[in-house]
mmCIF file with all atom_site columns, C-alpha atoms in Angstrom:
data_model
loop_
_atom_site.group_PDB
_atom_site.id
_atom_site.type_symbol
_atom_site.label_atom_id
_atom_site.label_alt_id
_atom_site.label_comp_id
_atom_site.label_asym_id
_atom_site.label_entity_id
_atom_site.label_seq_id
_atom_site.pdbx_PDB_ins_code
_atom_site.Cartn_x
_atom_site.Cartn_y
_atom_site.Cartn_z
_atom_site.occupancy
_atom_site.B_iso_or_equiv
_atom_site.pdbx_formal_charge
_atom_site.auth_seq_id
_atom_site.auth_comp_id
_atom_site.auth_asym_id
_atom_site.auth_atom_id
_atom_site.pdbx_PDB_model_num
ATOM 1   C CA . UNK A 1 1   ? 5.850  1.269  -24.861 1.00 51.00 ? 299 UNK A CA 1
ATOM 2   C CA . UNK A 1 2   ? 4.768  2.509  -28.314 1.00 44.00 ? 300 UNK A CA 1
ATOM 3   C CA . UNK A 1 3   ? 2.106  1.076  -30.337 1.00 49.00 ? 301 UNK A CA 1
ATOM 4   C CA . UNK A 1 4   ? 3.116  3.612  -33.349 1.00 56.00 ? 302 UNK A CA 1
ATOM 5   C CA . UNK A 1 5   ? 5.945  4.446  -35.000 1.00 55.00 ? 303 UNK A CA 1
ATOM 6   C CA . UNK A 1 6   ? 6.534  8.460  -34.229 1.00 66.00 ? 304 UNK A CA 1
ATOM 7   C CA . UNK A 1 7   ? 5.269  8.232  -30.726 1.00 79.00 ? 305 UNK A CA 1
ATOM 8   C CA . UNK A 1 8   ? 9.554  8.597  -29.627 1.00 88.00 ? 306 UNK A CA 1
ATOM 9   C CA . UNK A 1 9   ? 9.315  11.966 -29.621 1.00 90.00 ? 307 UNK A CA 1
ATOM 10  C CA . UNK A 1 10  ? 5.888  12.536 -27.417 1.00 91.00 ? 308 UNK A CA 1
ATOM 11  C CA . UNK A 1 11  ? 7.410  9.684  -24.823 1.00 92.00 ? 309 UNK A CA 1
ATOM 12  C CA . UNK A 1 12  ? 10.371 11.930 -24.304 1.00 93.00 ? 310 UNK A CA 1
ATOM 13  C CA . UNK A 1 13  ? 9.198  14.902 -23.931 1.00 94.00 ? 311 UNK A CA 1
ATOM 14  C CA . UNK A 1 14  ? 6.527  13.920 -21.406 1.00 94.00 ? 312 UNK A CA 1
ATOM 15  C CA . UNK A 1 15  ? 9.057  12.014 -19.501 1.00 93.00 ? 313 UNK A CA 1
ATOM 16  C CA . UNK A 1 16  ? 10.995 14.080 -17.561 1.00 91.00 ? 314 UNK A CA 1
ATOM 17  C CA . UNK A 1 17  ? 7.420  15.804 -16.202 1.00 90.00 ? 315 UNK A CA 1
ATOM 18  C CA . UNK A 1 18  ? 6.596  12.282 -15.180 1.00 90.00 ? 316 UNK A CA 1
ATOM 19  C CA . UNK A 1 19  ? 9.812  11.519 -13.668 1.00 85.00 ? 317 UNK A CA 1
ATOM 20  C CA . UNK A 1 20  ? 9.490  14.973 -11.585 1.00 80.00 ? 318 UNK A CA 1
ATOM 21  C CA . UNK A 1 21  ? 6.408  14.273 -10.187 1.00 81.00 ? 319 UNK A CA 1
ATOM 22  C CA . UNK A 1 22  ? 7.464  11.001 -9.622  1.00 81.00 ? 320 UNK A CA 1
ATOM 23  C CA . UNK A 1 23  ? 4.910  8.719  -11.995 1.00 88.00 ? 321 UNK A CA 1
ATOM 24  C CA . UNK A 1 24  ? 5.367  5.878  -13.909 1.00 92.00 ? 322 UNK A CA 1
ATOM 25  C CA . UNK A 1 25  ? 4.768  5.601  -17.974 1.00 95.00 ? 323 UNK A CA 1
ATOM 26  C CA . UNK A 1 26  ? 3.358  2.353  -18.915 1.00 95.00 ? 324 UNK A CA 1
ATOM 27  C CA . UNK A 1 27  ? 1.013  1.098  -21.974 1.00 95.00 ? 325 UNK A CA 1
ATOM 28  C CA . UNK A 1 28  ? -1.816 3.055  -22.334 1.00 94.00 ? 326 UNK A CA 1
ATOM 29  C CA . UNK A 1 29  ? -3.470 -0.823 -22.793 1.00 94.00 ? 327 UNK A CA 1
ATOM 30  C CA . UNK A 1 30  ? -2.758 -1.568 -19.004 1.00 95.00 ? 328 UNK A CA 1
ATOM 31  C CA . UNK A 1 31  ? -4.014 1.746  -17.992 1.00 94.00 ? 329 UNK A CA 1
ATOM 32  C CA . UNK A 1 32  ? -6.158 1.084  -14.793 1.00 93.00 ? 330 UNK A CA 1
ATOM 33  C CA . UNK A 1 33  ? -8.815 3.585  -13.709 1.00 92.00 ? 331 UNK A CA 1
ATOM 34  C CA . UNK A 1 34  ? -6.840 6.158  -11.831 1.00 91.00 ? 332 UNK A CA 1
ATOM 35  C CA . UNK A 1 35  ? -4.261 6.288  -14.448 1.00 94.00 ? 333 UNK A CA 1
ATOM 36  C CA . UNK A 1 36  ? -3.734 9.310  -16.878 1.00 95.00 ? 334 UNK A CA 1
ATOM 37  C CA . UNK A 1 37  ? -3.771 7.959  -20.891 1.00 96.00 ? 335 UNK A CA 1
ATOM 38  C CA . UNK A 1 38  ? -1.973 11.065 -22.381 1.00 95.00 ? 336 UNK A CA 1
ATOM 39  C CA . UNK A 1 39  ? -2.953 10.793 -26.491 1.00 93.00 ? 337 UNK A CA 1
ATOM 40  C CA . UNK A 1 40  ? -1.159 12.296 -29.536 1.00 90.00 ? 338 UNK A CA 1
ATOM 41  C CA . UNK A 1 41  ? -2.617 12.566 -32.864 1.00 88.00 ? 339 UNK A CA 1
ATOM 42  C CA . UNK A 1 42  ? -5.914 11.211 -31.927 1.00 90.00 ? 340 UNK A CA 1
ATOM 43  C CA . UNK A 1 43  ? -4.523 7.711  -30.599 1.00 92.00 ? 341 UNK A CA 1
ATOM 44  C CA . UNK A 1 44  ? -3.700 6.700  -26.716 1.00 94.00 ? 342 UNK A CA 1
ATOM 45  C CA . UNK A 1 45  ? 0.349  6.399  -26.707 1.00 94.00 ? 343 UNK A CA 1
ATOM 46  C CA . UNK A 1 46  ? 1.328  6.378  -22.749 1.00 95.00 ? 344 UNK A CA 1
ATOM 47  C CA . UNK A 1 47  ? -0.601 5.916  -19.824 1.00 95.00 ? 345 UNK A CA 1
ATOM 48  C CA . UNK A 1 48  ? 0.784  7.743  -16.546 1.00 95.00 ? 346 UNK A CA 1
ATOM 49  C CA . UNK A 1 49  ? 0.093  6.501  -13.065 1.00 93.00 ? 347 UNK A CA 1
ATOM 50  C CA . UNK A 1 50  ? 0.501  8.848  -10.232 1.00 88.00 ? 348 UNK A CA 1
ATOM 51  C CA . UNK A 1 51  ? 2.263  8.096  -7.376  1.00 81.00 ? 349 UNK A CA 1
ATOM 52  C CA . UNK A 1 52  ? 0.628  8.087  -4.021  1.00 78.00 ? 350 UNK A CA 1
ATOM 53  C CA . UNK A 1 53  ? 0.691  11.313 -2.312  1.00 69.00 ? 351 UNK A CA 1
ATOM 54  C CA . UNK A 1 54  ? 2.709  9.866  0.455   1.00 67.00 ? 352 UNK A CA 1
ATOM 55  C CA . UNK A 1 55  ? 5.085  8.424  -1.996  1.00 77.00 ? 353 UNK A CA 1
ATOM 56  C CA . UNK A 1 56  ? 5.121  11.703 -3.659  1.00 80.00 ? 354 UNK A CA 1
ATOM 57  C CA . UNK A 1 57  ? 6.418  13.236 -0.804  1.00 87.00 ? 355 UNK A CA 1
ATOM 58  C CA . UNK A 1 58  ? 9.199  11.366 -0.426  1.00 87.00 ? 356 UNK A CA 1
ATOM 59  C CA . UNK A 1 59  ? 10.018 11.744 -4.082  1.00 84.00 ? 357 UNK A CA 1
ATOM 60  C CA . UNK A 1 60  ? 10.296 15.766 -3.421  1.00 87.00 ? 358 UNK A CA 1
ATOM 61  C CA . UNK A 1 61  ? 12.297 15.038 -0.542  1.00 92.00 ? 359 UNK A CA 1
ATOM 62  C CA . UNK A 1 62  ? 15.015 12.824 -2.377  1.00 89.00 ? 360 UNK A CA 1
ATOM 63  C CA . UNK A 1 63  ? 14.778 16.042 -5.631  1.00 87.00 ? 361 UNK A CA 1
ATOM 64  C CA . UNK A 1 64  ? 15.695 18.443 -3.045  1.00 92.00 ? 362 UNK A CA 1
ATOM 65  C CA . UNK A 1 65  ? 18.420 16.644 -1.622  1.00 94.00 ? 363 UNK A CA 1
ATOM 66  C CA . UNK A 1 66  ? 19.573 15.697 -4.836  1.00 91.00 ? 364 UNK A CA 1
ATOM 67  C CA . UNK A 1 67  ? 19.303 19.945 -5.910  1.00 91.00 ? 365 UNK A CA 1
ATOM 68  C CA . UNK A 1 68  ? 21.108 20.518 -2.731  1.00 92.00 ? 366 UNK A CA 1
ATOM 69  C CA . UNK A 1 69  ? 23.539 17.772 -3.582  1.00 94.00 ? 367 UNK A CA 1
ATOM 70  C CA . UNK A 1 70  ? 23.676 16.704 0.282   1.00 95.00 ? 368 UNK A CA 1
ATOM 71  C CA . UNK A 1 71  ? 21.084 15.464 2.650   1.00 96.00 ? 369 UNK A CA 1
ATOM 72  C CA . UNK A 1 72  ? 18.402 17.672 4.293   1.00 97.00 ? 370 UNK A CA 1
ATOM 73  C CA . UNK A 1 73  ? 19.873 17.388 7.523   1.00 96.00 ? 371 UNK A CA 1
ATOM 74  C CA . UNK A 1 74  ? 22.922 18.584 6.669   1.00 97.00 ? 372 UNK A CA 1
ATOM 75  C CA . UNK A 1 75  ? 21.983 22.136 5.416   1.00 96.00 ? 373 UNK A CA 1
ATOM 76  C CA . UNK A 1 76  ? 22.044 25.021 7.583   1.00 96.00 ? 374 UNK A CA 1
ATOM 77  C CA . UNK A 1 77  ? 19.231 26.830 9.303   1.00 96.00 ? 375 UNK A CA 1
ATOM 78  C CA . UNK A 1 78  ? 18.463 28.919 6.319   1.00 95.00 ? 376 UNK A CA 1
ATOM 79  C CA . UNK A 1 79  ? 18.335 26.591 3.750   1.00 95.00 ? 377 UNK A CA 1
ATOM 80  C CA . UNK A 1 80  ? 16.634 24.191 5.796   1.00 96.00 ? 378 UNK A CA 1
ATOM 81  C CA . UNK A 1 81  ? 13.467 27.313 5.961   1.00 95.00 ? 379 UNK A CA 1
ATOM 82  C CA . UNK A 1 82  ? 13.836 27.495 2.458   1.00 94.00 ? 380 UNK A CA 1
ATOM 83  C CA . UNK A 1 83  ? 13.447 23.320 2.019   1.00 95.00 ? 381 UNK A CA 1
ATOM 84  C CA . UNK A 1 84  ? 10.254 23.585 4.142   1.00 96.00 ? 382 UNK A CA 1
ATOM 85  C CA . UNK A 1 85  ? 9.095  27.026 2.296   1.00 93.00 ? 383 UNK A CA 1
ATOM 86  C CA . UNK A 1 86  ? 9.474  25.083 -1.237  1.00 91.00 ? 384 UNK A CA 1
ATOM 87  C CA . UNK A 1 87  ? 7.740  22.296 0.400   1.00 92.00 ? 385 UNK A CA 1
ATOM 88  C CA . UNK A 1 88  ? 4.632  24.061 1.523   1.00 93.00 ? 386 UNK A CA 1
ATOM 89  C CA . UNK A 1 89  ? 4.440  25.715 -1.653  1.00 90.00 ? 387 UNK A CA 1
ATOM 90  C CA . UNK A 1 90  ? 3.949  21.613 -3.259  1.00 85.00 ? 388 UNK A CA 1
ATOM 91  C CA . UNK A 1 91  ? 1.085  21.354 -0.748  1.00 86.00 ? 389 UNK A CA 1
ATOM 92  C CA . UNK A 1 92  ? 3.964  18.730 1.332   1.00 87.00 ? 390 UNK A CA 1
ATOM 93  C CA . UNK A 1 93  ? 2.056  19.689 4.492   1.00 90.00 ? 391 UNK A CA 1
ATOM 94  C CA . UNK A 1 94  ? -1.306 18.433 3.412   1.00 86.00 ? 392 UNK A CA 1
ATOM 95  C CA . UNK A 1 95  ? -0.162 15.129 3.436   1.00 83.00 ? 393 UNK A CA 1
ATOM 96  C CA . UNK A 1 96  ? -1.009 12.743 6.547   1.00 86.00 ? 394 UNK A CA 1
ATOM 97  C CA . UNK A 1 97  ? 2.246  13.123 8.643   1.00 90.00 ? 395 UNK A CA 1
ATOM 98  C CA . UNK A 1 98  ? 3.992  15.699 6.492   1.00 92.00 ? 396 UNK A CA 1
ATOM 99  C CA . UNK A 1 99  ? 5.402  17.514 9.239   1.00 95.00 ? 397 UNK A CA 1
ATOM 100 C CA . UNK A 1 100 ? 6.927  14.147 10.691  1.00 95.00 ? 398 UNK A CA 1
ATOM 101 C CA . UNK A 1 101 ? 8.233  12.952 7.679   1.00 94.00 ? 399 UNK A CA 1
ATOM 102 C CA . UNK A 1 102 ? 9.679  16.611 6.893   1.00 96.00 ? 400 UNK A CA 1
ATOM 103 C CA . UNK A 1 103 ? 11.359 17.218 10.220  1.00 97.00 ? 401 UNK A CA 1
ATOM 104 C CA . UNK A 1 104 ? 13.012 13.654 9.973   1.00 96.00 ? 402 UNK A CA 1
ATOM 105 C CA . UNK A 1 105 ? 14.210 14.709 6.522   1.00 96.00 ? 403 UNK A CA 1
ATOM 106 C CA . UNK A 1 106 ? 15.813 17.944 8.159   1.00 97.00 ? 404 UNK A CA 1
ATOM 107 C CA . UNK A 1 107 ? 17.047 16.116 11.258  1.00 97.00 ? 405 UNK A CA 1
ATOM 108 C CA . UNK A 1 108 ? 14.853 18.630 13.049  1.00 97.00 ? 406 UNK A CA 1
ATOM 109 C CA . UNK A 1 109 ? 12.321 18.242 15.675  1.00 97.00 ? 407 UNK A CA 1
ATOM 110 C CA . UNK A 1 110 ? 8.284  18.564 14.222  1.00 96.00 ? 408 UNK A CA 1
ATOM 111 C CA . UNK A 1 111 ? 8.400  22.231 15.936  1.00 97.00 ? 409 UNK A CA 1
ATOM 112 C CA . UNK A 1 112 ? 11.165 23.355 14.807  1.00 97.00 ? 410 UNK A CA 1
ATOM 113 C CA . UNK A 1 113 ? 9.163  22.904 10.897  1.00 96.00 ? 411 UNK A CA 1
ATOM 114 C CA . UNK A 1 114 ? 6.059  24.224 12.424  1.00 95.00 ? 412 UNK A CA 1
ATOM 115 C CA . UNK A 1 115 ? 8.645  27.611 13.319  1.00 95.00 ? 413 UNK A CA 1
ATOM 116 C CA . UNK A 1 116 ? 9.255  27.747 10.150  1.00 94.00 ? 414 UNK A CA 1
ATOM 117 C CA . UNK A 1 117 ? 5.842  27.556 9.022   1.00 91.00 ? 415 UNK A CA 1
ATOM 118 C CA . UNK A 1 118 ? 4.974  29.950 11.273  1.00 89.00 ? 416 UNK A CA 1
ATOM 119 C CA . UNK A 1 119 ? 7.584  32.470 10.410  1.00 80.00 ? 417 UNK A CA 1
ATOM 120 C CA . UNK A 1 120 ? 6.866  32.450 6.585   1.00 64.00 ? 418 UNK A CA 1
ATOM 121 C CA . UNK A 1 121 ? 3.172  33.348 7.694   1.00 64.00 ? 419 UNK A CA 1
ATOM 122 C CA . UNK A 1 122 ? 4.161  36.184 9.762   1.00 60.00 ? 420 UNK A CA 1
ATOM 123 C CA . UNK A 1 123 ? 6.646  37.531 7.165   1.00 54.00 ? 421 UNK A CA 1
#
């Protein structure tokens, strides 16, 4: 993926902030339109494409449960609230069927997440 020699050090320290959002680094030559070109030192050296926000969701989903070292719907009540409070913080409720795709996560139903929603609002 690099075009100069140097560019090592650049690649890895972007990576993990692509990997956490869930993007993918490719050649800044078969960057299509959408697609970030990140340069160093005046010349293109990685190209990031975003994942789709649906996509993205999913890949906050799988972090958590991989932070919590368990699935979602294992967790009790109050780390569940604190799954969907770190989750509307990411904007994971913006998303077209967030609130589905969060409450099958939990193994909760969609208003038992809007509860939770709700109570961080009134707190």
């Amino acid at each position: 993926m690099t075009g100069r020699t140097g560019d090592e050090p650049f690649i890895a320290a972007v990576k993990p902030l692509v990997d956490a959002i869930g993007g993918e680094m490719l050649p800044p030559d078969e960057a299509g339109p959408d697609d970030v070109v990140l340069s160093w030192e005046g010349a293109d050296v990685v190209a990031v494409r975003l994942p789709q926000l649906a996509d993205s969701l999913d890949h906050l989903l799988a972090a958590l449960e991989r932070q919590q070292g368990r699935p979602l719907s294992e967790l009790d009540r109050k780390a569940k609230q604190e799954v969907v409070r770190s989750l509307e913080a990411r904007g994971a409720f913006s998303v077209r069927h967030g609130v589905e795709t969060v409450a099958s996560a939990l193994g909760v139903s969609r208003f038992t997440v809007y509860n939770y929603l709700n109570r961080e609002k009134g707190s």
